[in-house]
Coordinates of C-alpha atoms in Angstrom, one line a residue:
M1 CA 1.7 -17.6 42.8
R2 CA 0.8 -20.2 39.3
N3 CA -0.7 -16.5 38.3
K4 CA 2.4 -14.7 38.8
C5 CA 4.8 -16.7 36.9
L6 CA 2.2 -18.0 34.1
K7 CA 1.3 -14.0 33.6
I8 CA 5.8 -13.4 34.4
V9 CA 6.4 -15.9 31.0
V10 CA 3.5 -15.2 28.7
F11 CA 5.3 -11.0 29.4
L12 CA 9.1 -13.0 28.9
L13 CA 7.6 -14.4 25.0
L14 CA 6.2 -11.7 24.3
I15 CA 9.1 -9.8 24.6
T16 CA 11.1 -12.8 22.8
G17 CA 9.0 -11.8 20.1
V18 CA 9.5 -8.6 19.6
I19 CA 13.3 -9.1 19.4
I20 CA 13.0 -11.9 17.2
G21 CA 11.2 -10.1 15.0
L22 CA 12.9 -6.2 15.0
N23 CA 16.2 -8.9 14.4
R24 CA 14.3 -10.2 11.7
S25 CA 13.9 -6.6 9.9
I26 CA 16.8 -4.8 10.6
H27 CA 18.3 -7.5 9.2
Q28 CA 16.5 -7.9 5.9
K29 CA 17.7 -7.4 2.8
T30 CA 16.8 -4.4 0.6
N31 CA 17.4 -4.6 -3.2
W32 CA 18.1 -0.9 -3.6
E33 CA 18.3 -1.5 -7.3
I34 CA 15.0 -2.5 -7.8
L35 CA 13.7 -0.3 -5.4
K36 CA 15.1 2.8 -6.8
M37 CA 13.5 1.2 -10.9
E38 CA 10.2 0.6 -9.6
N39 CA 10.5 4.8 -8.9
V40 CA 11.9 6.5 -11.8
E41 CA 9.4 4.6 -13.5
A42 CA 7.0 5.8 -11.6
L43 CA 7.8 10.0 -11.9
T44 CA 8.1 8.7 -15.3
S45 CA 4.5 7.8 -16.0
P46 CA 2.2 10.9 -17.3
E47 CA 0.0 11.9 -14.5
E48 CA -3.0 12.6 -17.2
E49 CA -3.8 9.2 -18.8
N50 CA -5.4 7.1 -16.3
P51 CA -5.8 3.5 -17.5
Y52 CA -7.7 2.8 -14.7
Y53 CA -10.0 5.6 -14.9
P54 CA -12.3 5.5 -17.9
C55 CA -13.4 9.0 -17.8
V56 CA -11.8 11.7 -19.1
S57 CA -12.7 15.6 -19.5
A58 CA -15.7 16.2 -21.5
R59 CA -18.7 17.6 -21.5
G60 CA -21.5 14.7 -20.5
F61 CA -21.4 12.7 -17.6
C62 CA -19.8 9.1 -16.2
F63 CA -21.1 6.9 -14.1
M64 CA -18.8 5.1 -11.8
N65 CA -19.2 2.6 -8.5
G66 CA -23.5 4.9 -8.7
I67 CA -22.1 8.0 -8.5
D68 CA -23.0 10.2 -10.6
I69 CA -20.5 12.7 -11.6
D70 CA -20.8 15.8 -13.8
G71 CA -18.1 17.8 -16.1
V72 CA -17.1 14.8 -17.5
A73 CA -17.8 11.8 -20.8
L74 CA -17.0 8.6 -20.9
K75 CA -13.7 6.7 -22.9
I76 CA -15.0 4.6 -25.9
R77 CA -12.5 3.0 -26.8

């Protein structure tokens, strides 16, 4: 009997936690202006120039993360 009551209490606590979490996420305010501006900035950025990838298309190779990649060369700044 005690084991059954413990299971019921744990189940009710779990359901209560899920309901509280859903309630908080539903009523959370979202700043849509910031999200829209970040989306516009992402759409206007050029796809060809990626500052996080130092290799450019050329004849040669690029050695990144231990991988030799054919057909690209390291950009020298």
